[in-house]
XYZ file of C-alpha atoms in Angstrom:
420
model
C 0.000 0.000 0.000
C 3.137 2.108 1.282
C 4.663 1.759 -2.617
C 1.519 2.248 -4.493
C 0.948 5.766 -2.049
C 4.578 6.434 -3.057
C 4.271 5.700 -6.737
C 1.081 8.098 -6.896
C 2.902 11.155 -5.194
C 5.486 10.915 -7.997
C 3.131 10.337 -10.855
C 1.368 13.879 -9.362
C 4.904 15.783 -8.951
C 5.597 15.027 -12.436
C 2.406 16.268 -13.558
C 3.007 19.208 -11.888
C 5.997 19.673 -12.964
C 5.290 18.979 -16.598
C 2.354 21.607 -16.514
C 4.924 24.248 -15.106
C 6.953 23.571 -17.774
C 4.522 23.935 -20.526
C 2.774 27.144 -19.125
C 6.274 29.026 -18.755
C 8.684 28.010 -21.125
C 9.581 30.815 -23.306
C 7.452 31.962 -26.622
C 10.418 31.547 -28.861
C 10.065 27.809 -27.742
C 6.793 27.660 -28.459
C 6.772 29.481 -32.332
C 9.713 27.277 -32.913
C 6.991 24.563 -33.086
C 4.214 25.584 -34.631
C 4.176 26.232 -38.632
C 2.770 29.561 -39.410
C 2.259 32.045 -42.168
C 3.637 34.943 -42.571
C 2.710 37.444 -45.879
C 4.750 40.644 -47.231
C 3.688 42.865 -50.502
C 6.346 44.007 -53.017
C 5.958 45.794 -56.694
C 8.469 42.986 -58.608
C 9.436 40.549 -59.450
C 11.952 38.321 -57.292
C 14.956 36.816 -59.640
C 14.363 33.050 -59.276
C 18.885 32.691 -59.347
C 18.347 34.550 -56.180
C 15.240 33.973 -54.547
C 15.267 35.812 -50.790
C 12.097 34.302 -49.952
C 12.853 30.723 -50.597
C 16.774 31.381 -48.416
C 14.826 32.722 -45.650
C 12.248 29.603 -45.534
C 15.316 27.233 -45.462
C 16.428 28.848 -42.436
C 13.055 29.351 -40.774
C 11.352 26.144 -41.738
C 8.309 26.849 -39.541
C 7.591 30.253 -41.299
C 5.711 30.076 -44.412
C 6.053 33.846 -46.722
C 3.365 34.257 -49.058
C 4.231 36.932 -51.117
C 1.197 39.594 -52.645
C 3.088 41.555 -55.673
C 1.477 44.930 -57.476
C 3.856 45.437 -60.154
C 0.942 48.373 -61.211
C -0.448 51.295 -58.694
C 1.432 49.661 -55.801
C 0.784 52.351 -53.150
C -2.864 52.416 -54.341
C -3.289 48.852 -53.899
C -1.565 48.023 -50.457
C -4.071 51.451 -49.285
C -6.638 49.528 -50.224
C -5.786 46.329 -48.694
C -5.025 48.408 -45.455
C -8.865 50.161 -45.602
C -9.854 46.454 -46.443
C -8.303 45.450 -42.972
C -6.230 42.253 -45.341
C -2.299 44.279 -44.640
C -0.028 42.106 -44.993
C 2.254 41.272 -42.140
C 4.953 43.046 -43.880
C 3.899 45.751 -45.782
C 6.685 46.710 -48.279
C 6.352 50.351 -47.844
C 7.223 53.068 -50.090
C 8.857 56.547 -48.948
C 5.797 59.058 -49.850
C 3.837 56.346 -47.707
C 5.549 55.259 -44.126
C 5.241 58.808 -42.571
C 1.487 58.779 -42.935
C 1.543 54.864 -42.051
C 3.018 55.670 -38.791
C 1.084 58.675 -37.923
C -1.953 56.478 -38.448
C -1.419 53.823 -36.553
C -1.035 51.702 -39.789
C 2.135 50.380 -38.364
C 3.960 49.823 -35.164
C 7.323 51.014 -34.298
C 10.239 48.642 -34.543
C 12.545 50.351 -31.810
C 12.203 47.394 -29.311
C 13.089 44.521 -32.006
C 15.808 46.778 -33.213
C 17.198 46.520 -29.466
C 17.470 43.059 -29.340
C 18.573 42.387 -32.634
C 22.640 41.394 -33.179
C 22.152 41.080 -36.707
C 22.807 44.714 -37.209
C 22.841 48.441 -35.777
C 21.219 51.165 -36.480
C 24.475 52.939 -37.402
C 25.023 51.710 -40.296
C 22.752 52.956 -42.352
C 23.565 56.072 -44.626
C 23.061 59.086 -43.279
C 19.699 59.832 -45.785
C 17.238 56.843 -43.909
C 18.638 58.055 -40.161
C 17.726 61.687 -40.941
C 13.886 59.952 -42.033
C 14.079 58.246 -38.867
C 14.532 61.354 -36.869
C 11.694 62.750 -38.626
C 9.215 60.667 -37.683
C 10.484 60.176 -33.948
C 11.158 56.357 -34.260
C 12.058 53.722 -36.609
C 8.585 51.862 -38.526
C 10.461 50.711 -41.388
C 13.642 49.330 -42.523
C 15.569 49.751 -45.908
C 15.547 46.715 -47.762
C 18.331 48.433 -49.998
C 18.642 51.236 -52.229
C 18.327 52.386 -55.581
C 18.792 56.291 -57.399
C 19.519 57.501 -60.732
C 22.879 57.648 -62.746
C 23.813 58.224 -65.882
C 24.320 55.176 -68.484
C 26.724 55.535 -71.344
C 27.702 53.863 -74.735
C 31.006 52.597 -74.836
C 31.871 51.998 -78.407
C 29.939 54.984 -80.027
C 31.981 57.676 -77.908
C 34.612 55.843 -79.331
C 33.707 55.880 -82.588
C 33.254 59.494 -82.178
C 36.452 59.707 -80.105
C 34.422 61.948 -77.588
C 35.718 61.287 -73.826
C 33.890 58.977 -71.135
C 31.939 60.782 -68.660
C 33.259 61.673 -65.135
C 31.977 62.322 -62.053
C 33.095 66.246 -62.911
C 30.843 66.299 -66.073
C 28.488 69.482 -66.303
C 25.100 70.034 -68.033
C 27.153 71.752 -70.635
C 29.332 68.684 -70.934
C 26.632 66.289 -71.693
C 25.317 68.778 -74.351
C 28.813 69.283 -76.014
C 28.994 65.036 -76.165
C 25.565 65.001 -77.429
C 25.855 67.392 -80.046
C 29.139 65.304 -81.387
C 27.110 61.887 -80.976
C 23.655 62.668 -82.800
C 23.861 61.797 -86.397
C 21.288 62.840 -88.930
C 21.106 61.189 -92.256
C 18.685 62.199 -94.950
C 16.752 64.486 -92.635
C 16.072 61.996 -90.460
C 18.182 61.237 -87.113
C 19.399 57.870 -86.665
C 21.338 58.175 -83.772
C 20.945 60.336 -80.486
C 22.777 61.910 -78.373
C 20.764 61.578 -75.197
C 17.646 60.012 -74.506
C 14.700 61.556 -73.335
C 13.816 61.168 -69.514
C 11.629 58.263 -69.901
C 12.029 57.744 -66.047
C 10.127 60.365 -63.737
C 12.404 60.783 -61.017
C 15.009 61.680 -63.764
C 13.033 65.185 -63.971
C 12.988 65.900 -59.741
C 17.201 64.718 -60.244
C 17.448 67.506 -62.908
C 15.481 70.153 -60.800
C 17.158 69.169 -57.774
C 20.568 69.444 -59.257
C 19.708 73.075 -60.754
C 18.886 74.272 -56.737
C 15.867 73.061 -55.674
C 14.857 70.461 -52.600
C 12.113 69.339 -54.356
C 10.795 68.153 -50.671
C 11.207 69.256 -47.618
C 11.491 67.258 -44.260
C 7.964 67.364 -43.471
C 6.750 65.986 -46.862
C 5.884 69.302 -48.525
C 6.467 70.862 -51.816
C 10.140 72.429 -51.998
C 9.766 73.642 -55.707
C 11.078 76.978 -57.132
C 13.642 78.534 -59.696
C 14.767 75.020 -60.155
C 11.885 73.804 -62.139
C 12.189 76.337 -65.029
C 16.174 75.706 -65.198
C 15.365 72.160 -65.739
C 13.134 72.204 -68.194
C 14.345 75.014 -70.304
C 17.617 72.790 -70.532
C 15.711 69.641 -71.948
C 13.353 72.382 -73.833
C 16.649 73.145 -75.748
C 17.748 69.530 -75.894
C 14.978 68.244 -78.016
C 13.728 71.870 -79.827
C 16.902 73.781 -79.816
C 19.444 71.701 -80.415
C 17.852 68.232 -81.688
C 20.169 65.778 -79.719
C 17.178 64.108 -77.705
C 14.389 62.796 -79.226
C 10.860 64.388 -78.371
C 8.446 62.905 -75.897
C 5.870 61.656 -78.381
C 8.710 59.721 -80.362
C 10.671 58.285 -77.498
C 8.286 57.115 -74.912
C 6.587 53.857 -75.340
C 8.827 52.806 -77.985
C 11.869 50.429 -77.322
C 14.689 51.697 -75.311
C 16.913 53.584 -77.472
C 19.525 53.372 -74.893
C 19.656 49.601 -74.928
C 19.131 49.217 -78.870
C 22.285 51.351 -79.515
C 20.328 54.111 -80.668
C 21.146 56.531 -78.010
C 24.761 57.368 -76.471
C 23.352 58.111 -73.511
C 20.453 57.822 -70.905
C 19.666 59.006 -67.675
C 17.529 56.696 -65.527
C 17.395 54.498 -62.421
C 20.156 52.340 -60.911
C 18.007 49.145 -61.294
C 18.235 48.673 -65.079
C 21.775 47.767 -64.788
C 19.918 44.266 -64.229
C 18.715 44.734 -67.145
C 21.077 46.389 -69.341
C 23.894 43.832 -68.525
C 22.299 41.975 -70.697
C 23.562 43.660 -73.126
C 26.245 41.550 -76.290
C 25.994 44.384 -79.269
C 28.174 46.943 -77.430
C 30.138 48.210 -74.342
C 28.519 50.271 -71.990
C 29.461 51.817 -68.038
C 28.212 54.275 -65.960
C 28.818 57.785 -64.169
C 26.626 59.910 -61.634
C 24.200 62.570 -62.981
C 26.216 65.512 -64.188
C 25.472 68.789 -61.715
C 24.522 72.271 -62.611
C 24.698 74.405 -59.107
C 25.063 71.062 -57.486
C 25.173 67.096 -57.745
C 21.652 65.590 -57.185
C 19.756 62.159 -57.317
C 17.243 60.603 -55.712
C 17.415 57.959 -53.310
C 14.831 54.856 -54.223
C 13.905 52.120 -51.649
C 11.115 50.778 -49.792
C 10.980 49.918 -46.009
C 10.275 46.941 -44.602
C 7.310 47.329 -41.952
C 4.956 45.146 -39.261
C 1.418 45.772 -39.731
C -0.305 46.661 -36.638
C -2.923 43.688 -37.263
C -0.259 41.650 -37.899
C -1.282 38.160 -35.344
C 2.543 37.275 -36.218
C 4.304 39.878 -35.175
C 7.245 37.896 -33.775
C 7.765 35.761 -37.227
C 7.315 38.714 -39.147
C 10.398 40.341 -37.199
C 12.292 37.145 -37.505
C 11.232 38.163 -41.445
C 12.721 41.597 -41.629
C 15.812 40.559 -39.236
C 16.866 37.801 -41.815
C 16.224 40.230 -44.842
C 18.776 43.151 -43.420
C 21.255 40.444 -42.461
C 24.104 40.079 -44.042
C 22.694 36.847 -46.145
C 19.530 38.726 -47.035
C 21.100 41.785 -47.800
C 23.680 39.683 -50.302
C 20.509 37.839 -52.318
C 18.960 41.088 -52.581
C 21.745 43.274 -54.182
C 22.448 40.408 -56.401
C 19.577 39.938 -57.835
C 18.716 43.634 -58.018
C 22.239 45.250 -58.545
C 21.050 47.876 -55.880
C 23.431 48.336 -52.845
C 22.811 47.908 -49.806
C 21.741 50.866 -47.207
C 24.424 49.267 -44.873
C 27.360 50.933 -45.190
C 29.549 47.711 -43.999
C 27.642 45.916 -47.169
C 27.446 48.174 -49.768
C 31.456 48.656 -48.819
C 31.491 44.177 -49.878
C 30.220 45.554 -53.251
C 27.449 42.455 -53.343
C 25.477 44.564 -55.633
C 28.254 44.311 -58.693
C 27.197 42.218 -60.769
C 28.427 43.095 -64.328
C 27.055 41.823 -67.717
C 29.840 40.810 -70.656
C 29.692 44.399 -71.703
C 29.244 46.707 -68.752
C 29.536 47.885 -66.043
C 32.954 48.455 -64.708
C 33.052 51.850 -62.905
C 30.884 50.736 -60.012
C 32.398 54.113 -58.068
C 29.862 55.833 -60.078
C 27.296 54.507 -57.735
C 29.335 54.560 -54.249
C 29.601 58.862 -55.665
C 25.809 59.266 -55.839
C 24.909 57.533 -52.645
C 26.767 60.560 -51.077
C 24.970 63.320 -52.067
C 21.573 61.500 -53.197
C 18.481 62.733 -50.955
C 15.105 61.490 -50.122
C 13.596 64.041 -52.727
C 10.374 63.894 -55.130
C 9.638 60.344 -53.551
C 8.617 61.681 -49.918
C 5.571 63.337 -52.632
C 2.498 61.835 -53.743
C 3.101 59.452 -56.289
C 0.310 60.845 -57.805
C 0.756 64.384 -58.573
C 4.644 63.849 -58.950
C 3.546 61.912 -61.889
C 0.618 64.788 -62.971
C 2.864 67.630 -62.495
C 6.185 65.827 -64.963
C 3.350 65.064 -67.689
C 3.192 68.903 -67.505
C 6.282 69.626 -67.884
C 6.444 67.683 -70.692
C 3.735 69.215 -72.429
C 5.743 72.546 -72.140
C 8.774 70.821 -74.034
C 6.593 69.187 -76.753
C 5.634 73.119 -77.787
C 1.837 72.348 -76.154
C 1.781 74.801 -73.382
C 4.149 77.271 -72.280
C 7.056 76.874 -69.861
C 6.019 78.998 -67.463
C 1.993 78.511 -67.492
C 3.302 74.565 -67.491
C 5.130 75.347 -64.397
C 2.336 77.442 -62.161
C -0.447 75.447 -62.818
C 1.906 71.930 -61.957
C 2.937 73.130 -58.649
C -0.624 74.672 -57.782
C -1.849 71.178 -58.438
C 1.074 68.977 -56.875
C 0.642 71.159 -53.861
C -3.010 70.719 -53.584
C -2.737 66.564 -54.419
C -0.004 66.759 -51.228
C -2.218 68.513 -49.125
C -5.091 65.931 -49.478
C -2.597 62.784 -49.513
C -1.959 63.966 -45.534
């Protein structure tokens, strides 16, 4: 009787024991074991040779991403997911958007992750996302990396036309003294460019931020003065004056002159050296924007965030951790050729990945991320896009410069106004 009495009192101190042990052993313990999923939103597409997503689920077996892309409207559609209440966990979030995310609620700070973390510091960033932090009083989103605009250059037709290689000292009146020797007309009709014509938008905030304006200040509003009318007088000239660019209406939509060797030179975004490596008819590099009163680009990214609905708010920091790691950061500037905002990694040069043909001065881009500033893309996406198709108007001789210009900012001011 003694031993059964005996043999009960240990079978009940092991319960109790095993109960203690399941009601208070840690949360990490207890994620570890149970599969969940996890989503994020981005605009691309993710390069299969370098798939992030797939890296991070080999290392976090238990955390399924599903991943919701908008290559179209993106800031318009992850709004309306958020007014849906269907955010995803990690809303990639785009600069014009995370300052009103925050202010809203939208999102919740990521200050006491960041603590914890030994992956990185918040140091380490360049100096343009620290100075956004500051703004909004804490940090809601993290870089995934960066991107900004340069300028892209052919190779074998300056060559041809023994016309020097762009530097990082080149002038507005440089690139029009190349262009004028590298256009060649034949029979009335031109056959070969000089420049191409901004087919990208932010190219036209780069060109009136280099000529003196901010563009944006650090609250978010319209910085836009003398600038504006510098800028597009210059690519007025360009296509009207001097006939080395080709007008709006018969270079947009068409195939990239740039990469058909129909243009010497283009200035766009940082991302299509993914795409321009690509490239077997001809040799190619590239250089920073050339300055006017000053050197100016702007800096592209989008910030990795944790909705405030999120029910996986641990996994989706374990998400974002892995992704500004040293391994995430690698697959991403890899498969995007766009450095990383880490100092420490964009210093490893992951991001270099050259084509047969080009690139080779990578310095151009380790220049730009020096002086390149969260312009235009703290705006409205929007009426930055309303108020350039203006502009343009003005240089294809359908409106004049100046009426172009008033009537732009009126409206982009009004647009930023209501986006608050």
């Amino acid at each position: 009787m003694k031993k059964f009495e005996r043999f009960i009192a240990v079978l009940v101190v092991f319960a109790l024991a095993l109960t203690l042990f399941v009601a208070f052993r840690p949360s990490e313990a207890i994620s570890s074991s149970k599969k969940v999923t996890i989503s994020t939103s981005m605009w691309g597409d993710i390069n299969a040779k370098y798939d992030f997503i797939a890296a991070f689920e080999k290392k976090y077996p238990n955390i399924k991403v599903n991943v919701i892309k908008a290559p179209e409207n993106y800031s318009e559609k992850l709004q309306a997911m958020i007014a849906a209440n269907k955010a995803p966990d990690v809303p990639l979030v785009w600069e014009c958007d995370i300052g009103r995310f925050a202010k809203n609620g939208v999102i919740i700070p990521l200050d006491p992750y960041i603590k914890k973390t030994k992956a990185f510091t918040m140091n380490d960033f360049i100096p343009a996302f620290a100075k956004l932090t500051k703004m909004q009083g804490a940090v809601y989103g993290l870089p995934w990396c960066f991107a900004t605009e340069i300028m892209y250059y052919n190779k074998t037709l300056f060559d041809k036309a023994k016309v020097p290689y762009p530097t990082d000292k080149w002038t507005w009146d440089d690139v029009l003294n190349a262009a004028k020797k590298l256009t060649i007309v034949k029979g009335g009709k031109t056959i070969q460019w000089g420049i191409d014509y901004p087919r990208f938008v932010g190219i036209w905030y780069a060109l009136i931020g280099a000529a003196g304006d901010d563009v944006a200040d650090e609250k978010g509003n319209v910085a836009l003065g003398k600038g504006v009318k510098i800028a597009v007088q210059w690519v007025y000239d360009l296509v009207n004056k001097y006939k080395v660019m080709p007008a709006p209406s018969t270079s947009m939509g068409v195939t990239d002159l740039f990469a058909s060797g129909k243009a010497a030179m283009a200035f766009t975004g940082s991302w299509m050296i993914s795409t321009y490596r690509d490239i077997k008819d001809f040799k190619w590099d590239i250089a920073p924007l050339p300055k006017k009163v000053r050197q100016y680009s702007n800096l592209h990214t989008g910030f990795y965030t944790i909705s405030k609905t999120s029910k996986y708010k641990e996994e989706s920091w374990k998400f974002i951790e892995f992704m500004l790691s040293e391994e995430g950061q690698k697959i991403l500037s890899q498969g995007y050729n766009n450095p990383s905002a880490r100092k420490s990694l964009m210093a490893k040069g992951y991001y270099k990945v050259a084509g047969p043909n080009g690139p080779t001065n990578w310095k151009a881009m380790d220049d730009t991320a020096q002086f390149a500033q969260l312009g235009y893309v703290l705006l409205p996406p929007g009426g930055t896009d309303k108020f350039v198709k203006r502009l343009e108007s003005a240089v294809a001789k359908q409106v004049l410069i100046d009426q172009a210009i008033n009537e732009g900012i009126k409206e982009l001011k009004e647009i930023t106004a209501s986006y608050k």
